[in-house]
Backbone as JSON Lines, residues from 0, in Angstrom:
{"i":0,"aa":"M","n":[82.4,122.02,96.33],"ca":[82.25,120.71,95.14],"c":[83.3,120.24,95.76]}
{"i":1,"aa":"I","n":[84.75,120.7,96.22],"ca":[85.86,120.46,96.34],"c":[85.54,119.5,97.64]}
{"i":2,"aa":"K","n":[84.84,120.21,98.43],"ca":[84.28,119.47,99.51],"c":[83.67,118.17,99.54]}
{"i":3,"aa":"K","n":[82.78,118.62,98.69],"ca":[82.06,116.95,98.51],"c":[83.08,115.83,98.49]}
{"i":4,"aa":"T","n":[83.52,116.22,97.43],"ca":[84.5,115.12,97.2],"c":[85.34,114.56,98.04]}
{"i":5,"aa":"A","n":[85.87,115.79,99.01],"ca":[86.9,115.66,100.23],"c":[86.24,114.7,101.12]}
{"i":6,"aa":"I","n":[85.21,114.87,100.92],"ca":[84.29,114.06,102.07],"c":[83.98,112.49,102.02]}
{"i":7,"aa":"A","n":[84.31,112.28,100.61],"ca":[84.21,110.88,100.36],"c":[85.58,110.46,100.86]}
{"i":8,"aa":"T","n":[86.24,111.32,100.37],"ca":[87.27,110.93,101.04],"c":[87.35,110.71,102.51]}
{"i":9,"aa":"A","n":[86.87,111.03,103.17],"ca":[86.95,110.82,104.19],"c":[87.03,109.31,104.47]}
{"i":10,"aa":"L","n":[86.08,108.56,103.93],"ca":[85.75,107.21,104.28],"c":[86.66,106.5,103.48]}
{"i":11,"aa":"S","n":[87.66,106.7,102.93],"ca":[88.94,105.96,102.93],"c":[89.47,105.64,103.87]}
{"i":12,"aa":"A","n":[89.25,106.04,104.87],"ca":[90.08,105.65,106.41],"c":[89.68,104.13,106.35]}
{"i":13,"aa":"A","n":[89.24,103.23,105.79],"ca":[89.05,101.9,105.7],"c":[90.53,101.38,105.37]}
{"i":14,"aa":"A","n":[91.0,102.05,105.01],"ca":[92.55,101.42,104.49],"c":[93.42,100.98,105.24]}
{"i":15,"aa":"L","n":[93.25,101.91,106.69],"ca":[94.24,101.24,107.76],"c":[93.98,99.64,108.1]}
{"i":16,"aa":"V","n":[92.77,98.64,106.95],"ca":[92.56,98.04,107.59],"c":[94.03,97.1,106.86]}
{"i":17,"aa":"G","n":[94.67,97.06,106.29],"ca":[95.74,96.56,105.51],"c":[96.84,96.45,106.6]}
{"i":18,"aa":"V","n":[97.3,96.79,107.42],"ca":[98.7,96.25,107.97],"c":[98.81,95.42,109.4]}
{"i":19,"aa":"S","n":[99.9,95.07,109.74],"ca":[99.71,94.64,110.86],"c":[100.65,93.76,111.44]}
{"i":20,"aa":"Q","n":[100.88,93.96,112.67],"ca":[101.18,93.12,113.54],"c":[100.54,92.44,114.83]}
{"i":21,"aa":"A","n":[99.51,92.99,115.0],"ca":[98.61,93.4,116.28],"c":[97.69,92.19,115.86]}
{"i":22,"aa":"Q","n":[96.93,91.24,116.88],"ca":[96.02,90.52,116.57],"c":[94.7,91.4,115.87]}
{"i":23,"aa":"A","n":[93.95,90.04,115.32],"ca":[92.69,90.46,114.84],"c":[91.72,91.38,115.73]}
{"i":24,"aa":"A","n":[91.75,92.47,115.67],"ca":[90.83,93.28,116.45],"c":[90.06,94.48,115.7]}
{"i":25,"aa":"D","n":[89.07,95.12,116.41],"ca":[88.1,96.26,115.89],"c":[88.56,97.58,116.72]}
{"i":26,"aa":"Y","n":[88.79,98.66,115.72],"ca":[89.43,99.84,116.1],"c":[88.24,101.04,116.1]}
{"i":27,"aa":"V","n":[88.31,101.78,116.88],"ca":[87.46,102.88,116.63],"c":[88.04,104.44,116.32]}
{"i":28,"aa":"I","n":[88.05,105.25,115.18],"ca":[88.64,106.16,114.74],"c":[88.81,107.09,115.76]}
{"i":29,"aa":"D","n":[89.92,107.71,115.89],"ca":[90.06,108.44,117.35],"c":[90.14,109.92,116.89]}
{"i":30,"aa":"T","n":[88.79,110.31,117.36],"ca":[88.32,112.12,117.1],"c":[88.07,112.6,117.85]}
{"i":31,"aa":"E","n":[88.52,112.14,119.26],"ca":[88.08,112.87,120.14],"c":[89.41,113.0,120.96]}
{"i":32,"aa":"D","n":[90.02,112.13,121.35],"ca":[91.32,112.63,122.37],"c":[92.15,113.69,121.33]}
{"i":33,"aa":"G","n":[92.07,114.75,121.25],"ca":[93.03,115.42,120.47],"c":[92.68,115.31,119.09]}
{"i":34,"aa":"Q","n":[91.82,114.66,118.53],"ca":[91.69,114.79,117.05],"c":[92.69,114.26,115.91]}
{"i":35,"aa":"H","n":[92.86,113.18,116.06],"ca":[93.88,112.2,115.69],"c":[93.56,111.71,114.24]}
{"i":36,"aa":"A","n":[92.7,112.46,113.77],"ca":[92.45,111.72,112.52],"c":[91.9,113.36,111.95]}
{"i":37,"aa":"F","n":[92.23,113.2,110.43],"ca":[91.81,113.97,109.1],"c":[91.25,113.81,107.92]}
{"i":38,"aa":"V","n":[90.32,114.37,107.21],"ca":[89.81,114.39,106.32],"c":[89.97,115.43,105.19]}
{"i":39,"aa":"Q","n":[90.84,115.66,104.53],"ca":[91.52,116.81,103.95],"c":[91.26,116.64,102.08]}
{"i":40,"aa":"F","n":[91.08,117.67,101.68],"ca":[91.32,117.8,100.26],"c":[92.17,119.02,99.51]}
{"i":41,"aa":"K","n":[92.14,118.92,98.29],"ca":[92.99,119.93,97.66],"c":[92.79,119.72,96.19]}
{"i":42,"aa":"I","n":[92.39,121.16,95.54],"ca":[91.66,121.0,94.36],"c":[92.2,122.76,94.02]}
{"i":43,"aa":"S","n":[92.27,122.15,92.86],"ca":[93.34,123.13,91.84],"c":[92.56,124.49,91.82]}
{"i":44,"aa":"H","n":[92.99,125.59,91.86],"ca":[92.12,127.35,91.77],"c":[92.51,128.05,90.77]}
{"i":45,"aa":"L","n":[91.57,127.9,89.52],"ca":[92.08,128.33,88.42],"c":[93.27,127.84,87.46]}
{"i":46,"aa":"G","n":[94.12,126.81,88.24],"ca":[95.38,126.52,87.57],"c":[96.26,127.63,88.29]}
{"i":47,"aa":"Y","n":[96.1,128.34,88.94],"ca":[97.23,129.48,89.75],"c":[97.44,128.96,90.74]}
{"i":48,"aa":"S","n":[96.99,128.26,91.7],"ca":[97.03,127.81,93.1],"c":[96.05,126.67,93.41]}
{"i":49,"aa":"Y","n":[96.02,126.86,94.76],"ca":[94.96,125.61,95.27],"c":[94.17,125.82,96.53]}
{"i":50,"aa":"I","n":[93.24,125.37,96.8],"ca":[92.04,125.63,97.49],"c":[92.36,124.35,98.41]}
{"i":51,"aa":"L","n":[92.8,124.05,100.0],"ca":[92.71,123.29,100.8],"c":[91.83,123.04,101.44]}
{"i":52,"aa":"G","n":[91.07,121.93,102.26],"ca":[90.38,122.35,103.19],"c":[90.01,120.85,103.95]}
{"i":53,"aa":"S","n":[89.22,120.74,104.85],"ca":[89.1,119.64,105.73],"c":[87.36,119.58,106.02]}
{"i":54,"aa":"F","n":[87.05,118.42,106.36],"ca":[85.73,118.02,106.74],"c":[86.52,118.08,108.38]}
{"i":55,"aa":"E","n":[85.87,118.64,109.31],"ca":[86.15,118.43,110.55],"c":[85.44,117.75,111.89]}
{"i":56,"aa":"E","n":[84.03,116.89,111.13],"ca":[83.23,116.02,112.06],"c":[83.05,114.95,111.36]}
{"i":57,"aa":"F","n":[83.42,113.7,111.85],"ca":[83.12,112.56,111.01],"c":[83.71,111.51,112.35]}
{"i":58,"aa":"S","n":[83.32,110.26,112.28],"ca":[83.28,109.24,112.89],"c":[83.5,107.96,112.1]}
{"i":59,"aa":"G","n":[84.05,106.41,112.82],"ca":[84.55,105.89,111.65],"c":[85.03,104.6,112.81]}
{"i":60,"aa":"S","n":[84.98,103.43,111.74],"ca":[85.85,101.9,112.49],"c":[86.44,101.28,111.43]}
{"i":61,"aa":"F","n":[87.16,100.47,112.07],"ca":[87.96,99.27,110.83],"c":[88.19,98.39,111.83]}
{"i":62,"aa":"S","n":[88.54,97.41,111.11],"ca":[89.04,95.83,111.87],"c":[89.9,95.78,110.78]}
{"i":63,"aa":"Y","n":[90.96,94.56,111.29],"ca":[92.1,93.98,110.38],"c":[92.55,92.7,111.15]}
{"i":64,"aa":"D","n":[92.85,91.65,110.03],"ca":[93.16,90.49,110.95],"c":[94.8,90.38,109.96]}
{"i":65,"aa":"P","n":[95.5,90.38,110.72],"ca":[96.8,89.79,110.25],"c":[97.54,88.79,109.36]}
{"i":66,"aa":"E","n":[96.43,88.14,109.81],"ca":[96.87,86.72,109.0],"c":[95.96,86.36,107.82]}
{"i":67,"aa":"N","n":[94.8,87.38,107.9],"ca":[94.03,87.77,106.38],"c":[93.39,88.91,105.94]}
{"i":68,"aa":"L","n":[94.6,89.54,106.01],"ca":[94.15,91.18,105.36],"c":[93.26,91.24,104.76]}
{"i":69,"aa":"E","n":[92.54,90.39,103.57],"ca":[91.93,90.48,102.62],"c":[90.65,90.69,102.97]}
{"i":70,"aa":"A","n":[90.18,90.31,104.33],"ca":[89.02,90.08,105.18],"c":[88.46,91.62,106.03]}
{"i":71,"aa":"S","n":[90.21,92.16,106.06],"ca":[89.51,93.1,106.95],"c":[88.19,94.56,106.31]}
{"i":72,"aa":"S","n":[88.14,95.4,107.13],"ca":[86.87,96.34,106.7],"c":[87.42,97.61,107.07]}
{"i":73,"aa":"A","n":[86.49,98.46,106.91],"ca":[86.25,99.74,107.45],"c":[85.18,100.46,106.87]}
{"i":74,"aa":"S","n":[84.48,101.55,107.95],"ca":[83.6,102.38,107.33],"c":[83.5,103.72,108.14]}
{"i":75,"aa":"V","n":[83.41,104.44,107.56],"ca":[83.36,106.33,107.67],"c":[82.34,106.66,107.33]}
{"i":76,"aa":"E","n":[81.6,107.66,108.12],"ca":[80.72,108.58,108.26],"c":[81.22,110.15,108.3]}
{"i":77,"aa":"V","n":[81.03,110.97,107.37],"ca":[81.79,112.52,107.32],"c":[80.11,113.28,107.49]}
{"i":78,"aa":"E","n":[80.36,114.52,108.31],"ca":[79.29,115.67,108.27],"c":[79.82,116.65,107.11]}
{"i":79,"aa":"V","n":[78.78,116.71,106.31],"ca":[79.28,117.62,105.16],"c":[79.54,118.91,105.48]}
{"i":80,"aa":"A","n":[78.61,119.29,106.41],"ca":[78.47,120.92,106.87],"c":[79.79,121.27,107.76]}
{"i":81,"aa":"S","n":[80.56,120.15,107.89],"ca":[81.36,120.2,108.83],"c":[83.09,120.74,108.1]}
{"i":82,"aa":"L","n":[82.69,120.89,106.64],"ca":[83.9,121.61,105.77],"c":[84.38,123.01,106.17]}
{"i":83,"aa":"N","n":[85.46,123.17,106.28],"ca":[85.99,124.35,106.83],"c":[87.3,124.51,105.5]}
{"i":84,"aa":"S","n":[87.38,125.9,104.75],"ca":[88.55,125.98,103.53],"c":[88.91,126.92,104.05]}
{"i":85,"aa":"N","n":[89.09,127.46,105.38],"ca":[89.68,128.63,105.9],"c":[89.01,129.95,105.48]}
{"i":86,"aa":"H","n":[88.11,130.23,104.83],"ca":[87.35,131.13,104.42],"c":[85.65,131.08,104.28]}
{"i":87,"aa":"A","n":[85.02,131.71,105.56],"ca":[83.65,131.35,105.31],"c":[82.74,131.67,104.25]}
{"i":88,"aa":"E","n":[83.26,132.62,103.88],"ca":[81.69,132.77,102.07],"c":[81.86,131.71,101.3]}
{"i":89,"aa":"R","n":[83.37,131.41,101.08],"ca":[83.39,130.43,100.38],"c":[83.0,129.05,100.58]}
{"i":90,"aa":"D","n":[83.19,128.76,101.95],"ca":[82.43,127.44,102.5],"c":[81.26,127.18,102.36]}
{"i":91,"aa":"K","n":[80.69,128.49,102.52],"ca":[79.02,128.83,102.54],"c":[78.32,128.44,101.17]}
{"i":92,"aa":"H","n":[79.17,128.55,100.01],"ca":[79.03,128.7,98.78],"c":[79.47,127.03,98.06]}
{"i":93,"aa":"I","n":[80.21,126.68,98.9],"ca":[80.22,125.19,98.43],"c":[79.54,124.21,99.07]}
{"i":94,"aa":"L","n":[78.64,124.48,100.15],"ca":[77.9,123.78,101.1],"c":[76.63,124.09,100.46]}
{"i":95,"aa":"S","n":[76.22,125.16,99.85],"ca":[75.06,125.23,98.67],"c":[74.59,124.54,97.71]}
{"i":96,"aa":"D","n":[73.46,124.43,97.24],"ca":[72.76,123.68,96.24],"c":[73.54,123.58,94.91]}
{"i":97,"aa":"D","n":[74.51,125.01,94.84],"ca":[75.57,124.6,93.56],"c":[76.6,123.81,93.78]}
{"i":98,"aa":"F","n":[76.58,123.24,94.68],"ca":[77.92,122.1,94.53],"c":[77.47,120.92,95.45]}
{"i":99,"aa":"L","n":[77.89,121.02,97.0],"ca":[77.89,119.85,97.95],"c":[76.15,119.87,98.23]}
{"i":100,"aa":"D","n":[75.29,120.68,98.44],"ca":[74.03,121.21,99.2],"c":[73.65,119.97,100.39]}
{"i":101,"aa":"A","n":[74.51,120.76,101.24],"ca":[74.65,119.6,102.56],"c":[73.14,119.95,103.16]}
{"i":102,"aa":"G","n":[72.27,120.66,102.65],"ca":[70.87,120.85,103.11],"c":[70.11,119.39,103.05]}
{"i":103,"aa":"E","n":[70.48,119.08,101.53],"ca":[69.8,117.86,100.64],"c":[70.55,116.7,101.33]}
{"i":104,"aa":"Y","n":[71.71,116.34,101.32],"ca":[72.8,115.74,101.57],"c":[73.63,115.88,102.69]}
{"i":105,"aa":"P","n":[72.83,115.75,103.84],"ca":[74.18,116.06,104.9],"c":[75.31,115.14,105.4]}
{"i":106,"aa":"T","n":[75.39,114.22,105.02],"ca":[76.52,113.16,105.37],"c":[76.97,112.69,104.22]}
{"i":107,"aa":"A","n":[78.37,112.23,104.25],"ca":[78.89,111.35,103.36],"c":[79.35,110.11,103.83]}
{"i":108,"aa":"S","n":[79.45,109.18,103.07],"ca":[79.99,107.75,103.73],"c":[81.09,107.16,102.7]}
{"i":109,"aa":"F","n":[81.58,106.1,103.57],"ca":[82.29,105.36,102.95],"c":[82.17,103.59,103.44]}
{"i":110,"aa":"T","n":[82.26,102.88,102.61],"ca":[81.88,101.58,103.36],"c":[83.08,100.6,102.38]}
{"i":111,"aa":"S","n":[83.89,99.76,103.01],"ca":[84.66,99.26,102.4],"c":[84.09,97.92,101.99]}
{"i":112,"aa":"I","n":[84.4,97.26,100.64],"ca":[83.9,96.19,99.98],"c":[85.44,95.02,99.6]}
{"i":113,"aa":"G","n":[86.61,95.93,99.94],"ca":[87.66,94.99,99.53],"c":[89.16,95.82,100.09]}
{"i":114,"aa":"F","n":[90.13,94.75,100.32],"ca":[91.46,95.27,100.33],"c":[92.67,94.21,99.86]}
{"i":115,"aa":"E","n":[93.42,94.97,99.15],"ca":[94.49,93.94,98.52],"c":[95.91,94.69,98.93]}
{"i":116,"aa":"P","n":[96.84,93.76,99.84],"ca":[98.13,94.19,99.95],"c":[98.62,94.0,98.8]}
{"i":117,"aa":"T","n":[99.92,94.9,98.92],"ca":[100.62,94.92,97.55],"c":[101.9,95.43,98.04]}
{"i":118,"aa":"G","n":[102.12,95.36,99.08],"ca":[103.68,95.06,99.85],"c":[103.82,95.37,101.21]}
{"i":119,"aa":"D","n":[104.84,95.66,102.19],"ca":[105.12,95.78,102.94],"c":[104.05,97.01,103.58]}
{"i":120,"aa":"N","n":[103.59,96.41,104.75],"ca":[102.87,97.98,105.34],"c":[101.68,98.64,104.43]}
{"i":121,"aa":"E","n":[101.41,98.09,103.04],"ca":[100.97,99.08,102.09],"c":[99.86,97.92,101.34]}
{"i":122,"aa":"G","n":[98.69,98.94,100.63],"ca":[97.71,97.66,100.28],"c":[96.68,99.01,99.48]}
{"i":123,"aa":"V","n":[95.76,98.18,99.01],"ca":[94.98,99.23,98.02],"c":[93.54,99.04,98.45]}
{"i":124,"aa":"L","n":[92.91,99.97,99.02],"ca":[91.61,99.67,99.97],"c":[90.62,100.11,98.7]}
{"i":125,"aa":"T","n":[89.67,98.87,98.86],"ca":[88.67,99.4,97.73],"c":[87.08,99.6,98.45]}
{"i":126,"aa":"G","n":[86.25,100.61,98.2],"ca":[84.98,100.69,98.83],"c":[84.0,101.4,98.12]}
{"i":127,"aa":"E","n":[82.86,101.63,98.66],"ca":[81.83,102.27,98.12],"c":[81.56,103.73,98.86]}
{"i":128,"aa":"L","n":[82.01,104.73,97.94],"ca":[81.84,106.18,98.6],"c":[80.39,107.05,97.96]}
{"i":129,"aa":"T","n":[79.44,107.46,99.03],"ca":[78.32,108.04,98.51],"c":[78.76,109.35,99.19]}
{"i":130,"aa":"L","n":[78.45,110.08,98.03],"ca":[78.64,111.82,98.51],"c":[77.7,112.57,97.64]}
{"i":131,"aa":"H","n":[77.04,113.63,97.72],"ca":[75.69,114.09,97.22],"c":[74.96,113.38,96.69]}
{"i":132,"aa":"G","n":[74.36,111.76,96.88],"ca":[73.54,111.56,96.87],"c":[73.77,110.12,95.66]}
{"i":133,"aa":"E","n":[75.27,110.2,95.29],"ca":[75.68,109.47,94.46],"c":[76.77,108.36,94.87]}
{"i":134,"aa":"T","n":[76.93,107.28,94.17],"ca":[77.4,106.09,95.04],"c":[78.35,105.56,94.26]}
{"i":135,"aa":"N","n":[79.93,105.61,94.21],"ca":[80.75,104.97,93.45],"c":[81.59,104.0,94.17]}
{"i":136,"aa":"E","n":[82.43,103.16,93.43],"ca":[83.51,102.38,94.09],"c":[84.41,103.54,93.47]}
{"i":137,"aa":"V","n":[85.71,103.29,94.91],"ca":[86.97,103.89,94.61],"c":[88.13,103.12,95.5]}
{"i":138,"aa":"E","n":[88.87,103.36,94.83],"ca":[90.24,102.64,94.94],"c":[91.54,103.88,95.82]}
{"i":139,"aa":"M","n":[91.6,103.42,97.2],"ca":[92.65,104.25,97.68],"c":[93.87,103.65,97.71]}
{"i":140,"aa":"P","n":[95.27,103.65,97.52],"ca":[96.38,103.07,98.17],"c":[96.63,103.59,99.46]}
{"i":141,"aa":"V","n":[97.04,102.93,100.5],"ca":[97.2,103.15,101.59],"c":[98.28,102.66,102.83]}
{"i":142,"aa":"T","n":[98.76,103.23,103.34],"ca":[99.94,103.01,104.05],"c":[99.78,102.8,105.35]}
{"i":143,"aa":"L","n":[100.14,101.77,106.02],"ca":[100.19,101.71,107.63],"c":[101.49,102.47,108.32]}
{"i":144,"aa":"L","n":[101.19,103.37,108.83],"ca":[102.38,104.5,109.54],"c":[102.65,103.85,110.86]}
{"i":145,"aa":"G","n":[102.15,102.8,111.57],"ca":[102.71,102.26,112.43],"c":[101.55,101.64,113.7]}
{"i":146,"aa":"E","n":[101.85,101.01,114.26],"ca":[100.83,100.44,115.64],"c":[101.43,99.87,116.71]}
{"i":147,"aa":"G","n":[100.95,100.3,118.08],"ca":[101.24,99.72,119.14],"c":[100.68,100.36,120.57]}
{"i":148,"aa":"E","n":[101.56,99.97,121.46],"ca":[101.14,100.45,122.78],"c":[101.34,102.03,122.92]}
{"i":149,"aa":"D","n":[100.19,102.82,123.72],"ca":[99.88,104.07,123.88],"c":[100.4,104.3,125.26]}
{"i":150,"aa":"P","n":[100.76,105.67,125.49],"ca":[101.41,105.73,127.05],"c":[99.94,105.42,128.15]}
{"i":151,"aa":"W","n":[98.52,105.57,127.59],"ca":[97.72,105.5,128.61],"c":[97.03,103.93,128.6]}
{"i":152,"aa":"G","n":[98.09,102.92,128.29],"ca":[97.49,101.43,128.38],"c":[96.79,100.65,127.39]}
{"i":153,"aa":"G","n":[96.33,101.87,126.1],"ca":[95.54,101.3,125.13],"c":[96.6,100.94,123.81]}
{"i":154,"aa":"Y","n":[95.89,100.36,123.01],"ca":[96.79,99.93,121.71],"c":[96.0,100.93,120.11]}
{"i":155,"aa":"R","n":[96.75,101.27,119.33],"ca":[96.81,102.22,118.5],"c":[97.38,101.65,117.39]}
{"i":156,"aa":"A","n":[96.53,102.3,116.25],"ca":[97.3,101.93,114.66],"c":[96.93,103.22,113.92]}
{"i":157,"aa":"G","n":[97.99,103.54,113.12],"ca":[97.74,104.84,112.44],"c":[97.92,104.39,110.66]}
{"i":158,"aa":"F","n":[97.0,105.14,109.78],"ca":[97.57,104.86,108.34],"c":[97.12,105.86,107.35]}
{"i":159,"aa":"E","n":[97.68,105.94,106.63],"ca":[97.28,107.27,105.51],"c":[97.27,106.68,104.4]}
{"i":160,"aa":"G","n":[96.03,107.68,103.42],"ca":[96.0,107.16,101.94],"c":[95.26,108.38,101.02]}
{"i":161,"aa":"S","n":[95.7,108.29,100.06],"ca":[95.05,109.29,99.05],"c":[94.61,108.8,98.19]}
{"i":162,"aa":"T","n":[93.44,109.79,97.21],"ca":[92.91,108.9,95.84],"c":[92.56,110.48,95.37]}
{"i":163,"aa":"T","n":[92.07,110.29,93.72],"ca":[91.87,111.58,92.95],"c":[90.42,111.05,93.23]}
{"i":164,"aa":"L","n":[89.14,112.28,92.97],"ca":[87.99,111.82,92.92],"c":[88.09,112.75,91.3]}
{"i":165,"aa":"T","n":[86.72,112.58,90.35],"ca":[86.34,112.89,89.69],"c":[84.58,113.99,90.17]}
{"i":166,"aa":"L","n":[85.0,114.79,90.57],"ca":[83.83,115.32,91.18],"c":[82.33,115.38,90.02]}
{"i":167,"aa":"A","n":[82.2,115.31,89.07],"ca":[81.21,114.54,88.23],"c":[80.5,113.5,88.29]}
{"i":168,"aa":"D","n":[81.59,112.61,88.98],"ca":[81.13,111.12,89.33],"c":[80.07,111.12,90.62]}
{"i":169,"aa":"Y","n":[80.12,112.31,91.14],"ca":[79.31,112.46,92.3],"c":[78.2,113.5,91.96]}
{"i":170,"aa":"G","n":[78.29,113.99,90.78],"ca":[76.9,114.57,90.53],"c":[77.22,116.5,90.7]}
{"i":171,"aa":"I","n":[78.07,116.56,90.56],"ca":[78.84,118.16,90.86],"c":[79.27,118.53,89.6]}
{"i":172,"aa":"D","n":[78.48,119.45,89.05],"ca":[79.0,120.39,88.07],"c":[80.06,121.26,87.43]}
{"i":173,"aa":"M","n":[81.07,120.57,87.34],"ca":[82.14,121.58,87.21],"c":[82.42,122.06,85.95]}
{"i":174,"aa":"S","n":[81.61,121.97,85.21],"ca":[81.56,122.62,83.59],"c":[81.67,124.03,83.43]}
{"i":175,"aa":"D","n":[81.54,124.59,84.27],"ca":[81.82,125.96,84.24],"c":[83.0,126.73,84.5]}
{"i":176,"aa":"F","n":[83.79,125.73,85.08],"ca":[85.37,125.83,85.61],"c":[86.28,125.21,84.45]}
{"i":177,"aa":"P","n":[87.3,125.48,84.69],"ca":[88.84,124.82,84.03],"c":[88.64,123.44,84.41]}
{"i":178,"aa":"E","n":[89.5,122.42,83.3],"ca":[89.18,121.27,83.52],"c":[90.01,121.07,84.87]}
{"i":179,"aa":"M","n":[90.82,121.3,85.19],"ca":[91.95,121.33,86.23],"c":[91.24,121.05,87.5]}
{"i":180,"aa":"M","n":[90.0,121.51,87.22],"ca":[89.07,121.82,88.82],"c":[88.13,120.73,88.76]}
{"i":181,"aa":"H","n":[88.15,120.09,88.06],"ca":[87.11,118.7,87.47],"c":[87.36,117.73,88.5]}
{"i":182,"aa":"E","n":[88.68,117.41,89.44],"ca":[89.12,116.36,90.11],"c":[89.8,117.02,91.4]}
{"i":183,"aa":"L","n":[89.63,116.68,92.24],"ca":[89.74,116.86,93.81],"c":[90.92,115.76,94.08]}
{"i":184,"aa":"E","n":[92.2,115.92,95.08],"ca":[92.61,115.06,95.66],"c":[92.14,114.78,97.1]}
{"i":185,"aa":"L","n":[92.19,113.58,97.55],"ca":[91.58,113.59,98.88],"c":[92.52,112.71,99.66]}
{"i":186,"aa":"Y","n":[92.95,113.63,100.98],"ca":[94.09,112.41,101.78],"c":[93.17,112.48,102.99]}
{"i":187,"aa":"V","n":[93.27,111.23,103.37],"ca":[93.03,110.97,104.98],"c":[94.0,110.52,105.65]}
{"i":188,"aa":"T","n":[94.14,110.49,106.87],"ca":[95.05,109.96,107.78],"c":[94.1,109.77,109.27]}
{"i":189,"aa":"F","n":[94.46,108.41,109.53],"ca":[93.66,108.21,110.76],"c":[94.39,107.27,111.64]}
{"i":190,"aa":"E","n":[94.25,107.61,112.94],"ca":[94.87,106.78,114.07],"c":[93.51,106.41,115.02]}
{"i":191,"aa":"G","n":[93.82,104.91,115.04],"ca":[92.21,104.26,115.74],"c":[92.63,103.6,117.12]}
{"i":192,"aa":"I","n":[91.39,103.5,117.79],"ca":[91.96,102.91,119.35],"c":[91.39,101.51,119.47]}
{"i":193,"aa":"R","n":[92.23,100.22,119.49],"ca":[91.76,99.53,119.59],"c":[90.79,98.97,120.88]}
{"i":194,"aa":"Q","n":[90.09,98.2,120.3],"ca":[88.85,97.99,121.94],"c":[88.7,96.66,122.02]}
């Protein structure tokens, strides 16, 4: 269940949209050259500890215009079955129809619908997150981590963001679990390569 939401998460990547010193451009999220992007989640385990995990297979892109940040955009697609919480049996259960139902809903996606700058290198990315067959609008505060030329002649930009997801909003039934497990924290950090 957590995983599912986490996925959703992954989508927030769009956030990067909002900062800037470079010219308006399109970026592809770097998931190949050393995996410089992460979609991770954290959820309480009965109020005693936390379960941490990530989705290891995803792809996406974003664009932003430093002169018109509100027009920035981003999209991400996550392979739900790539969930990894460092415990094979738990992962199998989370991916079953008890929670994420990866067989029926193999992908999760995020498509931005707006971005509002809130300060230097900061803003709130709004988008539609689809997970477990349900689509909801989410807001994610994001921060530009940096941008500039890389050692290989390219140009990169990176950001991070986090948000809290209520699992019931995505049709994931957590009623048998303590209330603190009904929400999941999604954290994403992405490095994009300018095209």
